[in-house]
Short mmCIF file of C-alpha atoms in Angstrom, two decimals:
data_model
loop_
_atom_site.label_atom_id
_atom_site.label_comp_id
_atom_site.label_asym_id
_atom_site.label_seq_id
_atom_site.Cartn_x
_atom_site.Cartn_y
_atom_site.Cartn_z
CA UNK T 24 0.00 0.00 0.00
CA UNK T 25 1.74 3.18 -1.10
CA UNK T 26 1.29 6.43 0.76
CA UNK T 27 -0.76 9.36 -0.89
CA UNK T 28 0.18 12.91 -1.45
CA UNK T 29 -1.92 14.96 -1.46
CA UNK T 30 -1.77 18.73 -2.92
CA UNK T 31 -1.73 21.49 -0.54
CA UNK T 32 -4.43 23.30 -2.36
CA UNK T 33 -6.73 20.18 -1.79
CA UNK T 34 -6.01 20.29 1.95
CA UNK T 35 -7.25 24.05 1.87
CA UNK T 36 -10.10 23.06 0.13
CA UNK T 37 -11.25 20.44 2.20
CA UNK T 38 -10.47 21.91 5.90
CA UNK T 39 -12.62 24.81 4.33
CA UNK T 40 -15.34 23.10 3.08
CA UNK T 41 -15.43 21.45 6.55
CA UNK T 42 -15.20 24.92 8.65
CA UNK T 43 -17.75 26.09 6.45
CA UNK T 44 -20.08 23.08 6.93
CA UNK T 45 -19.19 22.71 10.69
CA UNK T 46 -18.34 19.08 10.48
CA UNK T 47 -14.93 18.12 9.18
CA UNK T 48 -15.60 13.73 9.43
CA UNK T 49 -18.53 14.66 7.36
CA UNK T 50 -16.26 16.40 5.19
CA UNK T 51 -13.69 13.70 5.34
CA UNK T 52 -16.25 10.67 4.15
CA UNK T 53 -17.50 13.06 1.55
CA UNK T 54 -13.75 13.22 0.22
CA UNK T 55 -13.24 9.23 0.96
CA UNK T 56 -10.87 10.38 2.88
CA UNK T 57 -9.60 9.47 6.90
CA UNK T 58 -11.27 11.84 9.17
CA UNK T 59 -8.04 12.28 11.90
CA UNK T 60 -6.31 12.82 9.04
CA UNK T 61 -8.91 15.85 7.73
CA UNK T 62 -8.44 17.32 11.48
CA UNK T 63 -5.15 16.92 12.00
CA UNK T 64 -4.79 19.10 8.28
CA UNK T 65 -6.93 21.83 9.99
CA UNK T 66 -4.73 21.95 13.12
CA UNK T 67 -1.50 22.35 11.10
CA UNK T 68 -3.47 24.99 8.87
CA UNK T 69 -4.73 26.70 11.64
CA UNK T 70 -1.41 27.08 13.03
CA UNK T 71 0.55 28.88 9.99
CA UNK T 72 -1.07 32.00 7.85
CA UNK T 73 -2.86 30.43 5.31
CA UNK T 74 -1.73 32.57 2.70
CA UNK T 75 2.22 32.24 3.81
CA UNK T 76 2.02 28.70 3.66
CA UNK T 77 3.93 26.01 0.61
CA UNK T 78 3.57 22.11 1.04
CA UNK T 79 7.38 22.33 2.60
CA UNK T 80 7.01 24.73 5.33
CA UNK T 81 4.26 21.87 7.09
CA UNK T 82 7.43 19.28 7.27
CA UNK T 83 9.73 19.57 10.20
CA UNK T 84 13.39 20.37 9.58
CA UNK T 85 15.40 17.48 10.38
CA UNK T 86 18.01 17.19 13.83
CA UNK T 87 21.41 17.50 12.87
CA UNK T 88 23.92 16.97 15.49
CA UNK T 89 26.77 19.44 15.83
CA UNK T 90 30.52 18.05 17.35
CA UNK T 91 28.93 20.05 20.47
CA UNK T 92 25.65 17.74 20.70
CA UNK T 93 28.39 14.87 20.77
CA UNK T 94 30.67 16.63 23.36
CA UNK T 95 27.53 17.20 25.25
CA UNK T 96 25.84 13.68 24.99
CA UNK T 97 29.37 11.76 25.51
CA UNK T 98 29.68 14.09 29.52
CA UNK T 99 26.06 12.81 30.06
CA UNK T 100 26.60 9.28 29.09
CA UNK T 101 30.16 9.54 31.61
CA UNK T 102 28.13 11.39 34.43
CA UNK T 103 25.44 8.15 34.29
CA UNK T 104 27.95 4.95 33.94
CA UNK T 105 29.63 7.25 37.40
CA UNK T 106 25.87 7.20 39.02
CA UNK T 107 25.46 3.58 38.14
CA UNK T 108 29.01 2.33 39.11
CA UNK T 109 27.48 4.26 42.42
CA UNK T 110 24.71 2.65 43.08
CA UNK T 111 25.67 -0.99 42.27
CA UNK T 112 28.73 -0.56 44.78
CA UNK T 113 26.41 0.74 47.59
CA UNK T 114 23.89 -1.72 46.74
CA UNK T 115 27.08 -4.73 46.85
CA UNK T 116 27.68 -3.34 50.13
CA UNK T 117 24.31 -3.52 51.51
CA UNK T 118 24.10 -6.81 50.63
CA UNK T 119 27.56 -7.68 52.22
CA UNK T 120 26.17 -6.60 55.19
CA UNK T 121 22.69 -7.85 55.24
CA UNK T 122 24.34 -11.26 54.95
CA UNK T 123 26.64 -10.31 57.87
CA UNK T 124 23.97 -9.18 60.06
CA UNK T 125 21.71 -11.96 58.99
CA UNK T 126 23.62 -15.19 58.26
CA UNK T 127 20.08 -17.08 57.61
CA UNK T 128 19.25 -14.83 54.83
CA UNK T 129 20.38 -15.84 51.84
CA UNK T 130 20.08 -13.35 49.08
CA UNK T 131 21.73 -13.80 45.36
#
């Protein structure tokens, strides 16, 4: 099943024909079309100037990591293997001593 495009002059058509109407699934099944897929059209319409908009300017620029996103992401990544080296010592040396304390327990 292959995606559809559809024009952006058909979207404007159809979230207008809905506004006007007052009932964009109506709308939608008139078009054979989804109906979340109608609304979600009139959200992302409603949010730019009609008149400003081009089928690009909907899409979302693509994340492109800079050497500073790395820099930043490789401290984080050291910061959290130090926390978890942490907290699997302290949680060795509770155990130590739970066994010490309580030679009947037996916890793996």
């Amino acid at each position: 099943m292959t995606k559809k495009q559809y024009d952006l002059n058909f979207k404007k058509m159809v979230v207008a024909k809905g506004k006007e109407i007052g009932n964009m699934t109506a709308v939608a099944r008139q078009h054979e079309l989804d109906p979340k897929m109608v609304l979600r059209w009139a959200r992302e319409l409603n949010r730019k100037d009609l008149d400003q908009l081009d089928g690009n300017s909907i899409k979302q620029a693509k994340f492109v990591p800079t050497a500073e996103d790395y820099a930043q992401l490789e401290r984080e990544n050291e910061k959290l293997k130090k926390l978890y080296a942490e907290q699997a010592l302290e949680r060795d040396i509770l155990k130590d001593l739970l066994k010490k304390t309580n030679p009947h327990l037996r916890i793996k």
